[in-house]
């Protein structure tokens, strides 16, 4: 158990709903769910979730902290916003899903091998490093996420696409080596660092 | 009354003139119909046409008018003349709109029209002008039984409209269950917080109203009479009896909470900390805004579970099968008692379907904002102990779980205080009448001491179509005795019932019928010397209007009568009749039809159609130009229950090839405007097969159908089906 996780368990005891309300983005909406199930029915990936949103809300109220935070479910959200549009109680469900995923990640208890989490992390590091996304680095990184052999295989599969992009000037092969950073990337890094400090302080993560 | 003088008026408008030979119809009215005045008119319903009729009534002495024009359902107000018997021959919807305009059909279409003119004149000849009920009462005071929110509201509303009210309450104070509430579910914007019950204001209004007389600690030991002339014996606790005269009665006897001791598995009776909703109201009232303490040891409650649908919406023996409608909102309100006092108290509402009628959805949302937890689950067991354990099945997570709480509230249902079930407790014999302690009204009606029940012990005659109407004229129900409900609905109910009661006394004082033939002046009479005292009319009257006198003859209470004619249909010796509707008025129409011989290939189909649904359905079919056989002759009847089997037998004997009866839906989801009429008719007709066999006729010749007002396609189709059947089985051999 990570330190932060221990702190939170200690702080909220059994009241997971309260913990979610305090720490998860838009978490104060969870109590407003009326269990109609429209979100679960609207989700294009619904059948592939272990616990669809409606169920996650119920689990939060039932205090199933570990089951929710260690779940792969909210990582399945593709931000299509179907659920938000349809929710009769107007819950920002997509945001709550991302909020939960983010919170679990911050606590260090999100599933380690979840591909969405790993990609999100890669994306974050990529964009915060230079203030803009280095697409070539990101996609190559994605190919090699599961090891060298599968990386080569995926790279070869995408070769025709890559060559096509090269020909039409949509891909700069030197991007792999040069930074491709924006101007004042260091300042952006500072800003993000400051924002994180503020958020941690507000949510009590600083301890 | 002067001699009958029939004026027959034949309209040529709406295409009747083009399609039919009206001169021939006029001749028939004169020669066969015995009409002394016969006139054709281009456009009978215009002012000129109506003036012509009025002139004949005033100057020619016409007192019976036959209008051969459109259906009786159109222009009813135009062709309405005082002190004149009116019959209608339906040439438009009944003939030209349902037949093809082809030349080769002209003959049979003309025959159809001619028959309707004959029928109209024949009916008119047998009719009398209704004079109004002579034995009506003029009392307009309204008796309200029950001093709860429904009863008090009904009393106040009636008084505000200008009627004297007598309010009888069996306990020592007004207010009923509502007076026992800490607060009520809100009935105004923003529907977010519990609010004051308002009972004190109602009581104050009652006490300061000089038109409302209140009897506390009193019950009704005897109710007799009819609308406009009821009499009630009111017994006080001290033993005294006051006899009061009233014109109408509103029964607002309310409900009794379901006995939660029947739910031991939910901890009721096993732990003091398991209470029902009224139990919690008492705790909240005692706390009066402070922390609510639990009954067992006085500990301040820090967690509470509300178990919804406790002993209701259940198919278990001894539990209530229905939803009481108010309990979800009530539990939400009670959860707020805790949350508003201390937001850290855990409040869980355990529900299967949260039903929040009215503006309850806002109230529900408000509770969620306050942090009340709603769990979709079914409680199976409450384990007593210093910390109660509610074992339940979580319906979302699909698993068994346990919720712990200091206090458990069971949302039990409402049981109607409807008195005795008259199907189970028979009425005393005449002359040996005794009051029953369980009865609310103790009515001296041959049919039983209390109102007939509709479903699950509630008093009503139809939840949707005829609210407040019971099956006893002049007695209306309001509030949870009628169906389960909350305070908002009870107040609405009470207002509605008060208006119904006012209608009843006003109609009664004019000698007219109440709903649904409101304003009808005709009333049933019987020929005493012909009566065999078979009691069928007494038993079959859906409204308990007929008593028996000491000599066991039927005693009609005209004011209680709804004029459906079910008694007339029931009477085996045909001694019951109305002035303008009798065995003769219909019988003479049946016989008035010109019957072609067996070899003419012109069958005759008689349709006896209920005027409430089936006849309008046929009219609407005509408006849509849906055709049916021109061999059909339709006679509207007040209710299928008024059909005397002699009509069917007579029709078959005089050569009709088929007879169709069309009435409203019967049974559990009935739509019969007279509740039981259609059902009774179906029962009677189920025995018609024997008659047919005696006449050596095929049983297919007589059919009874349930027809809804929307059966615009189906009703004509049923007629055409009969026409086909006749083609198959051949013409009736009984033609002359």
mmCIF file with all atom_site columns, N, CA and C in Angstrom, chain B residues 60-123:
data_model
loop_
_atom_site.group_PDB
_atom_site.id
_atom_site.type_symbol
_atom_site.label_atom_id
_atom_site.label_alt_id
_atom_site.label_comp_id
_atom_site.label_asym_id
_atom_site.label_entity_id
_atom_site.label_seq_id
_atom_site.pdbx_PDB_ins_code
_atom_site.Cartn_x
_atom_site.Cartn_y
_atom_site.Cartn_z
_atom_site.occupancy
_atom_site.B_iso_or_equiv
_atom_site.pdbx_formal_charge
_atom_site.auth_seq_id
_atom_site.auth_comp_id
_atom_site.auth_asym_id
_atom_site.auth_atom_id
_atom_site.pdbx_PDB_model_num
ATOM 1   N N  . UNK B 1 60  ? -100.150 23.511 -33.114 1.00 0.00 ? 60  UNK B N  1
ATOM 2   C CA . UNK B 1 60  ? -100.820 22.327 -33.647 1.00 0.00 ? 60  UNK B CA 1
ATOM 3   C C  . UNK B 1 60  ? -101.045 21.273 -32.573 1.00 0.00 ? 60  UNK B C  1
ATOM 4   N N  . UNK B 1 61  ? -100.499 21.512 -31.392 1.00 0.00 ? 61  UNK B N  1
ATOM 5   C CA . UNK B 1 61  ? -100.691 20.546 -30.314 1.00 0.00 ? 61  UNK B CA 1
ATOM 6   C C  . UNK B 1 61  ? -99.796  19.326 -30.425 1.00 0.00 ? 61  UNK B C  1
ATOM 7   N N  . UNK B 1 62  ? -98.712  19.443 -31.189 1.00 0.00 ? 62  UNK B N  1
ATOM 8   C CA . UNK B 1 62  ? -97.787  18.308 -31.279 1.00 0.00 ? 62  UNK B CA 1
ATOM 9   C C  . UNK B 1 62  ? -97.070  18.146 -29.939 1.00 0.00 ? 62  UNK B C  1
ATOM 10  N N  . UNK B 1 63  ? -97.131  16.938 -29.371 1.00 0.00 ? 63  UNK B N  1
ATOM 11  C CA . UNK B 1 63  ? -96.424  16.719 -28.109 1.00 0.00 ? 63  UNK B CA 1
ATOM 12  C C  . UNK B 1 63  ? -95.420  15.568 -28.184 1.00 0.00 ? 63  UNK B C  1
ATOM 13  N N  . UNK B 1 64  ? -95.421  14.860 -29.297 1.00 0.00 ? 64  UNK B N  1
ATOM 14  C CA . UNK B 1 64  ? -94.388  13.845 -29.527 1.00 0.00 ? 64  UNK B CA 1
ATOM 15  C C  . UNK B 1 64  ? -93.708  14.179 -30.852 1.00 0.00 ? 64  UNK B C  1
ATOM 16  N N  . UNK B 1 65  ? -92.400  14.328 -30.809 1.00 0.00 ? 65  UNK B N  1
ATOM 17  C CA . UNK B 1 65  ? -91.687  14.740 -32.018 1.00 0.00 ? 65  UNK B CA 1
ATOM 18  C C  . UNK B 1 65  ? -90.775  13.614 -32.478 1.00 0.00 ? 65  UNK B C  1
ATOM 19  N N  . UNK B 1 66  ? -90.887  13.283 -33.764 1.00 0.00 ? 66  UNK B N  1
ATOM 20  C CA . UNK B 1 66  ? -89.954  12.313 -34.335 1.00 0.00 ? 66  UNK B CA 1
ATOM 21  C C  . UNK B 1 66  ? -89.074  13.077 -35.327 1.00 0.00 ? 66  UNK B C  1
ATOM 22  N N  . UNK B 1 67  ? -87.783  13.098 -35.065 1.00 0.00 ? 67  UNK B N  1
ATOM 23  C CA . UNK B 1 67  ? -86.851  13.785 -35.947 1.00 0.00 ? 67  UNK B CA 1
ATOM 24  C C  . UNK B 1 67  ? -86.174  12.738 -36.812 1.00 0.00 ? 67  UNK B C  1
ATOM 25  N N  . UNK B 1 68  ? -86.444  12.718 -38.085 1.00 0.00 ? 68  UNK B N  1
ATOM 26  C CA . UNK B 1 68  ? -85.782  11.788 -38.992 1.00 0.00 ? 68  UNK B CA 1
ATOM 27  C C  . UNK B 1 68  ? -84.683  12.564 -39.686 1.00 0.00 ? 68  UNK B C  1
ATOM 28  N N  . UNK B 1 69  ? -83.512  12.540 -39.109 1.00 0.00 ? 69  UNK B N  1
ATOM 29  C CA . UNK B 1 69  ? -82.407  13.334 -39.635 1.00 0.00 ? 69  UNK B CA 1
ATOM 30  C C  . UNK B 1 69  ? -81.095  12.631 -39.296 1.00 0.00 ? 69  UNK B C  1
ATOM 31  N N  . UNK B 1 70  ? -80.324  13.271 -38.401 1.00 0.00 ? 70  UNK B N  1
ATOM 32  C CA . UNK B 1 70  ? -79.032  12.682 -38.043 1.00 0.00 ? 70  UNK B CA 1
ATOM 33  C C  . UNK B 1 70  ? -79.171  11.827 -36.792 1.00 0.00 ? 70  UNK B C  1
ATOM 34  N N  . UNK B 1 71  ? -78.013  11.331 -36.331 1.00 0.00 ? 71  UNK B N  1
ATOM 35  C CA . UNK B 1 71  ? -77.992  10.500 -35.136 1.00 0.00 ? 71  UNK B CA 1
ATOM 36  C C  . UNK B 1 71  ? -78.455  11.293 -33.919 1.00 0.00 ? 71  UNK B C  1
ATOM 37  N N  . UNK B 1 72  ? -79.004  10.602 -32.956 1.00 0.00 ? 72  UNK B N  1
ATOM 38  C CA . UNK B 1 72  ? -79.459  11.259 -31.726 1.00 0.00 ? 72  UNK B CA 1
ATOM 39  C C  . UNK B 1 72  ? -78.317  11.923 -30.981 1.00 0.00 ? 72  UNK B C  1
ATOM 40  N N  . UNK B 1 73  ? -77.094  11.576 -31.387 1.00 0.00 ? 73  UNK B N  1
ATOM 41  C CA . UNK B 1 73  ? -75.949  12.138 -30.687 1.00 0.00 ? 73  UNK B CA 1
ATOM 42  C C  . UNK B 1 73  ? -75.549  13.499 -31.246 1.00 0.00 ? 73  UNK B C  1
ATOM 43  N N  . UNK B 1 74  ? -76.054  13.841 -32.446 1.00 0.00 ? 74  UNK B N  1
ATOM 44  C CA . UNK B 1 74  ? -75.741  15.178 -32.927 1.00 0.00 ? 74  UNK B CA 1
ATOM 45  C C  . UNK B 1 74  ? -76.989  16.047 -32.820 1.00 0.00 ? 74  UNK B C  1
ATOM 46  N N  . UNK B 1 75  ? -76.774  17.315 -32.701 1.00 0.00 ? 75  UNK B N  1
ATOM 47  C CA . UNK B 1 75  ? -77.867  18.307 -32.614 1.00 0.00 ? 75  UNK B CA 1
ATOM 48  C C  . UNK B 1 75  ? -78.838  18.025 -31.466 1.00 0.00 ? 75  UNK B C  1
ATOM 49  N N  . UNK B 1 76  ? -78.328  17.386 -30.409 1.00 0.00 ? 76  UNK B N  1
ATOM 50  C CA . UNK B 1 76  ? -79.216  17.029 -29.295 1.00 0.00 ? 76  UNK B CA 1
ATOM 51  C C  . UNK B 1 76  ? -79.789  18.275 -28.641 1.00 0.00 ? 76  UNK B C  1
ATOM 52  N N  . UNK B 1 77  ? -79.016  19.348 -28.614 1.00 0.00 ? 77  UNK B N  1
ATOM 53  C CA . UNK B 1 77  ? -79.520  20.558 -27.962 1.00 0.00 ? 77  UNK B CA 1
ATOM 54  C C  . UNK B 1 77  ? -80.476  21.314 -28.872 1.00 0.00 ? 77  UNK B C  1
ATOM 55  N N  . UNK B 1 78  ? -80.185  21.270 -30.175 1.00 0.00 ? 78  UNK B N  1
ATOM 56  C CA . UNK B 1 78  ? -81.077  21.955 -31.122 1.00 0.00 ? 78  UNK B CA 1
ATOM 57  C C  . UNK B 1 78  ? -82.473  21.332 -31.078 1.00 0.00 ? 78  UNK B C  1
ATOM 58  N N  . UNK B 1 79  ? -82.485  20.005 -31.095 1.00 0.00 ? 79  UNK B N  1
ATOM 59  C CA . UNK B 1 79  ? -83.776  19.313 -31.100 1.00 0.00 ? 79  UNK B CA 1
ATOM 60  C C  . UNK B 1 79  ? -84.196  18.943 -29.682 1.00 0.00 ? 79  UNK B C  1
ATOM 61  N N  . UNK B 1 80  ? -84.160  19.903 -28.806 1.00 0.00 ? 80  UNK B N  1
ATOM 62  C CA . UNK B 1 80  ? -84.570  19.643 -27.432 1.00 0.00 ? 80  UNK B CA 1
ATOM 63  C C  . UNK B 1 80  ? -85.695  20.603 -27.090 1.00 0.00 ? 80  UNK B C  1
ATOM 64  N N  . UNK B 1 81  ? -86.873  20.060 -26.908 1.00 0.00 ? 81  UNK B N  1
ATOM 65  C CA . UNK B 1 81  ? -88.034  20.920 -26.632 1.00 0.00 ? 81  UNK B CA 1
ATOM 66  C C  . UNK B 1 81  ? -88.637  20.526 -25.296 1.00 0.00 ? 81  UNK B C  1
ATOM 67  N N  . UNK B 1 82  ? -89.037  21.517 -24.528 1.00 0.00 ? 82  UNK B N  1
ATOM 68  C CA . UNK B 1 82  ? -89.581  21.229 -23.204 1.00 0.00 ? 82  UNK B CA 1
ATOM 69  C C  . UNK B 1 82  ? -90.919  20.514 -23.302 1.00 0.00 ? 82  UNK B C  1
ATOM 70  N N  . UNK B 1 83  ? -91.102  19.599 -22.386 1.00 0.00 ? 83  UNK B N  1
ATOM 71  C CA . UNK B 1 83  ? -92.380  18.887 -22.264 1.00 0.00 ? 83  UNK B CA 1
ATOM 72  C C  . UNK B 1 83  ? -92.825  18.194 -23.539 1.00 0.00 ? 83  UNK B C  1
ATOM 73  N N  . UNK B 1 84  ? -91.877  17.715 -24.277 1.00 0.00 ? 84  UNK B N  1
ATOM 74  C CA . UNK B 1 84  ? -92.188  16.994 -25.510 1.00 0.00 ? 84  UNK B CA 1
ATOM 75  C C  . UNK B 1 84  ? -91.355  15.705 -25.515 1.00 0.00 ? 84  UNK B C  1
ATOM 76  N N  . UNK B 1 85  ? -91.984  14.603 -25.926 1.00 0.00 ? 85  UNK B N  1
ATOM 77  C CA . UNK B 1 85  ? -91.234  13.356 -26.048 1.00 0.00 ? 85  UNK B CA 1
ATOM 78  C C  . UNK B 1 85  ? -90.543  13.345 -27.405 1.00 0.00 ? 85  UNK B C  1
ATOM 79  N N  . UNK B 1 86  ? -89.257  13.107 -27.396 1.00 0.00 ? 86  UNK B N  1
ATOM 80  C CA . UNK B 1 86  ? -88.507  13.191 -28.647 1.00 0.00 ? 86  UNK B CA 1
ATOM 81  C C  . UNK B 1 86  ? -87.907  11.836 -28.992 1.00 0.00 ? 86  UNK B C  1
ATOM 82  N N  . UNK B 1 87  ? -88.127  11.397 -30.222 1.00 0.00 ? 87  UNK B N  1
ATOM 83  C CA . UNK B 1 87  ? -87.360  10.237 -30.680 1.00 0.00 ? 87  UNK B CA 1
ATOM 84  C C  . UNK B 1 87  ? -86.706  10.592 -32.005 1.00 0.00 ? 87  UNK B C  1
ATOM 85  N N  . UNK B 1 88  ? -85.643  9.873  -32.288 1.00 0.00 ? 88  UNK B N  1
ATOM 86  C CA . UNK B 1 88  ? -84.845  10.229 -33.446 1.00 0.00 ? 88  UNK B CA 1
ATOM 87  C C  . UNK B 1 88  ? -84.723  9.034  -34.381 1.00 0.00 ? 88  UNK B C  1
ATOM 88  N N  . UNK B 1 89  ? -84.959  9.286  -35.673 1.00 0.00 ? 89  UNK B N  1
ATOM 89  C CA . UNK B 1 89  ? -84.704  8.263  -36.686 1.00 0.00 ? 89  UNK B CA 1
ATOM 90  C C  . UNK B 1 89  ? -83.399  8.647  -37.365 1.00 0.00 ? 89  UNK B C  1
ATOM 91  N N  . UNK B 1 90  ? -82.436  7.747  -37.283 1.00 0.00 ? 90  UNK B N  1
ATOM 92  C CA . UNK B 1 90  ? -81.074  8.078  -37.694 1.00 0.00 ? 90  UNK B CA 1
ATOM 93  C C  . UNK B 1 90  ? -80.870  7.805  -39.191 1.00 0.00 ? 90  UNK B C  1
ATOM 94  N N  . UNK B 1 91  ? -81.182  8.806  -40.024 1.00 0.00 ? 91  UNK B N  1
ATOM 95  C CA . UNK B 1 91  ? -81.063  8.607  -41.471 1.00 0.00 ? 91  UNK B CA 1
ATOM 96  C C  . UNK B 1 91  ? -79.666  8.933  -41.982 1.00 0.00 ? 91  UNK B C  1
ATOM 97  N N  . UNK B 1 92  ? -78.951  9.776  -41.269 1.00 0.00 ? 92  UNK B N  1
ATOM 98  C CA . UNK B 1 92  ? -77.649  10.196 -41.782 1.00 0.00 ? 92  UNK B CA 1
ATOM 99  C C  . UNK B 1 92  ? -76.568  9.184  -41.397 1.00 0.00 ? 92  UNK B C  1
ATOM 100 N N  . UNK B 1 93  ? -76.203  9.135  -40.083 1.00 0.00 ? 93  UNK B N  1
ATOM 101 C CA . UNK B 1 93  ? -75.175  8.175  -39.656 1.00 0.00 ? 93  UNK B CA 1
ATOM 102 C C  . UNK B 1 93  ? -75.662  6.738  -39.793 1.00 0.00 ? 93  UNK B C  1
ATOM 103 N N  . UNK B 1 94  ? -76.980  6.556  -39.665 1.00 0.00 ? 94  UNK B N  1
ATOM 104 C CA . UNK B 1 94  ? -77.519  5.193  -39.656 1.00 0.00 ? 94  UNK B CA 1
ATOM 105 C C  . UNK B 1 94  ? -77.796  4.636  -41.040 1.00 0.00 ? 94  UNK B C  1
ATOM 106 N N  . UNK B 1 95  ? -77.939  5.506  -42.054 1.00 0.00 ? 95  UNK B N  1
ATOM 107 C CA . UNK B 1 95  ? -78.311  4.994  -43.376 1.00 0.00 ? 95  UNK B CA 1
ATOM 108 C C  . UNK B 1 95  ? -77.353  5.481  -44.473 1.00 0.00 ? 95  UNK B C  1
ATOM 109 N N  . UNK B 1 96  ? -77.418  6.773  -44.784 1.00 0.00 ? 96  UNK B N  1
ATOM 110 C CA . UNK B 1 96  ? -76.731  7.178  -46.019 1.00 0.00 ? 96  UNK B CA 1
ATOM 111 C C  . UNK B 1 96  ? -75.215  7.172  -45.907 1.00 0.00 ? 96  UNK B C  1
ATOM 112 N N  . UNK B 1 97  ? -74.721  7.294  -44.683 1.00 0.00 ? 97  UNK B N  1
ATOM 113 C CA . UNK B 1 97  ? -73.256  7.309  -44.550 1.00 0.00 ? 97  UNK B CA 1
ATOM 114 C C  . UNK B 1 97  ? -72.649  5.913  -44.474 1.00 0.00 ? 97  UNK B C  1
ATOM 115 N N  . UNK B 1 98  ? -73.464  4.921  -44.254 1.00 0.00 ? 98  UNK B N  1
ATOM 116 C CA . UNK B 1 98  ? -72.881  3.581  -44.110 1.00 0.00 ? 98  UNK B CA 1
ATOM 117 C C  . UNK B 1 98  ? -73.267  2.667  -45.275 1.00 0.00 ? 98  UNK B C  1
ATOM 118 N N  . UNK B 1 99  ? -73.937  3.251  -46.292 1.00 0.00 ? 99  UNK B N  1
ATOM 119 C CA . UNK B 1 99  ? -74.335  2.435  -47.439 1.00 0.00 ? 99  UNK B CA 1
ATOM 120 C C  . UNK B 1 99  ? -73.750  3.042  -48.713 1.00 0.00 ? 99  UNK B C  1
ATOM 121 N N  . UNK B 1 100 ? -73.539  2.205  -49.748 1.00 0.00 ? 100 UNK B N  1
ATOM 122 C CA . UNK B 1 100 ? -73.010  2.739  -51.004 1.00 0.00 ? 100 UNK B CA 1
ATOM 123 C C  . UNK B 1 100 ? -74.098  3.507  -51.754 1.00 0.00 ? 100 UNK B C  1
ATOM 124 N N  . UNK B 1 101 ? -73.668  4.496  -52.539 1.00 0.00 ? 101 UNK B N  1
ATOM 125 C CA . UNK B 1 101 ? -74.628  5.339  -53.262 1.00 0.00 ? 101 UNK B CA 1
ATOM 126 C C  . UNK B 1 101 ? -75.025  4.722  -54.606 1.00 0.00 ? 101 UNK B C  1
ATOM 127 N N  . UNK B 1 102 ? -74.630  3.460  -54.829 1.00 0.00 ? 102 UNK B N  1
ATOM 128 C CA . UNK B 1 102 ? -74.912  2.832  -56.131 1.00 0.00 ? 102 UNK B CA 1
ATOM 129 C C  . UNK B 1 102 ? -76.413  2.739  -56.398 1.00 0.00 ? 102 UNK B C  1
ATOM 130 N N  . UNK B 1 103 ? -76.764  2.826  -57.676 1.00 0.00 ? 103 UNK B N  1
ATOM 131 C CA . UNK B 1 103 ? -78.181  2.771  -58.060 1.00 0.00 ? 103 UNK B CA 1
ATOM 132 C C  . UNK B 1 103 ? -78.833  1.445  -57.697 1.00 0.00 ? 103 UNK B C  1
ATOM 133 N N  . UNK B 1 104 ? -78.037  0.349  -57.875 1.00 0.00 ? 104 UNK B N  1
ATOM 134 C CA . UNK B 1 104 ? -78.648  -0.962 -57.621 1.00 0.00 ? 104 UNK B CA 1
ATOM 135 C C  . UNK B 1 104 ? -78.881  -1.215 -56.127 1.00 0.00 ? 104 UNK B C  1
ATOM 136 N N  . UNK B 1 105 ? -78.300  -0.362 -55.284 1.00 0.00 ? 105 UNK B N  1
ATOM 137 C CA . UNK B 1 105 ? -78.510  -0.528 -53.828 1.00 0.00 ? 105 UNK B CA 1
ATOM 138 C C  . UNK B 1 105 ? -79.622  0.398  -53.331 1.00 0.00 ? 105 UNK B C  1
ATOM 139 N N  . UNK B 1 106 ? -80.130  1.220  -54.232 1.00 0.00 ? 106 UNK B N  1
ATOM 140 C CA . UNK B 1 106 ? -81.065  2.270  -53.833 1.00 0.00 ? 106 UNK B CA 1
ATOM 141 C C  . UNK B 1 106 ? -82.275  1.706  -53.098 1.00 0.00 ? 106 UNK B C  1
ATOM 142 N N  . UNK B 1 107 ? -82.744  0.571  -53.570 1.00 0.00 ? 107 UNK B N  1
ATOM 143 C CA . UNK B 1 107 ? -83.968  -0.002 -53.014 1.00 0.00 ? 107 UNK B CA 1
ATOM 144 C C  . UNK B 1 107 ? -83.770  -0.400 -51.549 1.00 0.00 ? 107 UNK B C  1
ATOM 145 N N  . UNK B 1 108 ? -82.678  -1.144 -51.295 1.00 0.00 ? 108 UNK B N  1
ATOM 146 C CA . UNK B 1 108 ? -82.507  -1.604 -49.910 1.00 0.00 ? 108 UNK B CA 1
ATOM 147 C C  . UNK B 1 108 ? -82.135  -0.461 -48.962 1.00 0.00 ? 108 UNK B C  1
ATOM 148 N N  . UNK B 1 109 ? -81.483  0.567  -49.497 1.00 0.00 ? 109 UNK B N  1
ATOM 149 C CA . UNK B 1 109 ? -81.144  1.725  -48.667 1.00 0.00 ? 109 UNK B CA 1
ATOM 150 C C  . UNK B 1 109 ? -82.428  2.477  -48.286 1.00 0.00 ? 109 UNK B C  1
ATOM 151 N N  . UNK B 1 110 ? -83.311  2.624  -49.269 1.00 0.00 ? 110 UNK B N  1
ATOM 152 C CA . UNK B 1 110 ? -84.584  3.286  -49.006 1.00 0.00 ? 110 UNK B CA 1
ATOM 153 C C  . UNK B 1 110 ? -85.399  2.490  -47.973 1.00 0.00 ? 110 UNK B C  1
ATOM 154 N N  . UNK B 1 111 ? -85.337  1.169  -48.079 1.00 0.00 ? 111 UNK B N  1
ATOM 155 C CA . UNK B 1 111 ? -86.059  0.326  -47.115 1.00 0.00 ? 111 UNK B CA 1
ATOM 156 C C  . UNK B 1 111 ? -85.514  0.511  -45.699 1.00 0.00 ? 111 UNK B C  1
ATOM 157 N N  . UNK B 1 112 ? -84.194  0.668  -45.657 1.00 0.00 ? 112 UNK B N  1
ATOM 158 C CA . UNK B 1 112 ? -83.557  0.869  -44.352 1.00 0.00 ? 112 UNK B CA 1
ATOM 159 C C  . UNK B 1 112 ? -84.064  2.174  -43.711 1.00 0.00 ? 112 UNK B C  1
ATOM 160 N N  . UNK B 1 113 ? -84.069  3.247  -44.523 1.00 0.00 ? 113 UNK B N  1
ATOM 161 C CA . UNK B 1 113 ? -84.529  4.546  -44.034 1.00 0.00 ? 113 UNK B CA 1
ATOM 162 C C  . UNK B 1 113 ? -85.983  4.465  -43.608 1.00 0.00 ? 113 UNK B C  1
ATOM 163 N N  . UNK B 1 114 ? -86.781  3.789  -44.417 1.00 0.00 ? 114 UNK B N  1
ATOM 164 C CA . UNK B 1 114 ? -88.214  3.668  -44.119 1.00 0.00 ? 114 UNK B CA 1
ATOM 165 C C  . UNK B 1 114 ? -88.419  2.975  -42.789 1.00 0.00 ? 114 UNK B C  1
ATOM 166 N N  . UNK B 1 115 ? -87.611  1.913  -42.567 1.00 0.00 ? 115 UNK B N  1
ATOM 167 C CA . UNK B 1 115 ? -87.743  1.192  -41.301 1.00 0.00 ? 115 UNK B CA 1
ATOM 168 C C  . UNK B 1 115 ? -87.393  2.084  -40.114 1.00 0.00 ? 115 UNK B C  1
ATOM 169 N N  . UNK B 1 116 ? -86.346  2.902  -40.271 1.00 0.00 ? 116 UNK B N  1
ATOM 170 C CA . UNK B 1 116 ? -85.976  3.792  -39.164 1.00 0.00 ? 116 UNK B CA 1
ATOM 171 C C  . UNK B 1 116 ? -87.086  4.798  -38.875 1.00 0.00 ? 116 UNK B C  1
ATOM 172 N N  . UNK B 1 117 ? -87.776  5.255  -39.915 1.00 0.00 ? 117 UNK B N  1
ATOM 173 C CA . UNK B 1 117 ? -88.900  6.167  -39.700 1.00 0.00 ? 117 UNK B CA 1
ATOM 174 C C  . UNK B 1 117 ? -90.025  5.429  -38.977 1.00 0.00 ? 117 UNK B C  1
ATOM 175 N N  . UNK B 1 118 ? -90.312  4.205  -39.404 1.00 0.00 ? 118 UNK B N  1
ATOM 176 C CA . UNK B 1 118 ? -91.333  3.399  -38.724 1.00 0.00 ? 118 UNK B CA 1
ATOM 177 C C  . UNK B 1 118 ? -90.970  3.203  -37.260 1.00 0.00 ? 118 UNK B C  1
ATOM 178 N N  . UNK B 1 119 ? -89.692  2.884  -37.036 1.00 0.00 ? 119 UNK B N  1
ATOM 179 C CA . UNK B 1 119 ? -89.244  2.620  -35.658 1.00 0.00 ? 119 UNK B CA 1
ATOM 180 C C  . UNK B 1 119 ? -89.363  3.873  -34.795 1.00 0.00 ? 119 UNK B C  1
ATOM 181 N N  . UNK B 1 120 ? -88.962  5.016  -35.367 1.00 0.00 ? 120 UNK B N  1
ATOM 182 C CA . UNK B 1 120 ? -89.039  6.273  -34.621 1.00 0.00 ? 120 UNK B CA 1
ATOM 183 C C  . UNK B 1 120 ? -90.473  6.572  -34.215 1.00 0.00 ? 120 UNK B C  1
ATOM 184 N N  . UNK B 1 121 ? -91.399  6.383  -35.161 1.00 0.00 ? 121 UNK B N  1
ATOM 185 C CA . UNK B 1 121 ? -92.814  6.667  -34.859 1.00 0.00 ? 121 UNK B CA 1
ATOM 186 C C  . UNK B 1 121 ? -93.364  5.670  -33.847 1.00 0.00 ? 121 UNK B C  1
ATOM 187 N N  . UNK B 1 122 ? -92.969  4.389  -34.005 1.00 0.00 ? 122 UNK B N  1
ATOM 188 C CA . UNK B 1 122 ? -93.470  3.365  -33.092 1.00 0.00 ? 122 UNK B CA 1
ATOM 189 C C  . UNK B 1 122 ? -92.993  3.637  -31.673 1.00 0.00 ? 122 UNK B C  1
ATOM 190 N N  . UNK B 1 123 ? -91.719  4.043  -31.555 1.00 0.00 ? 123 UNK B N  1
ATOM 191 C CA . UNK B 1 123 ? -91.173  4.348  -30.228 1.00 0.00 ? 123 UNK B CA 1
ATOM 192 C C  . UNK B 1 123 ? -91.931  5.530  -29.625 1.00 0.00 ? 123 UNK B C  1
#
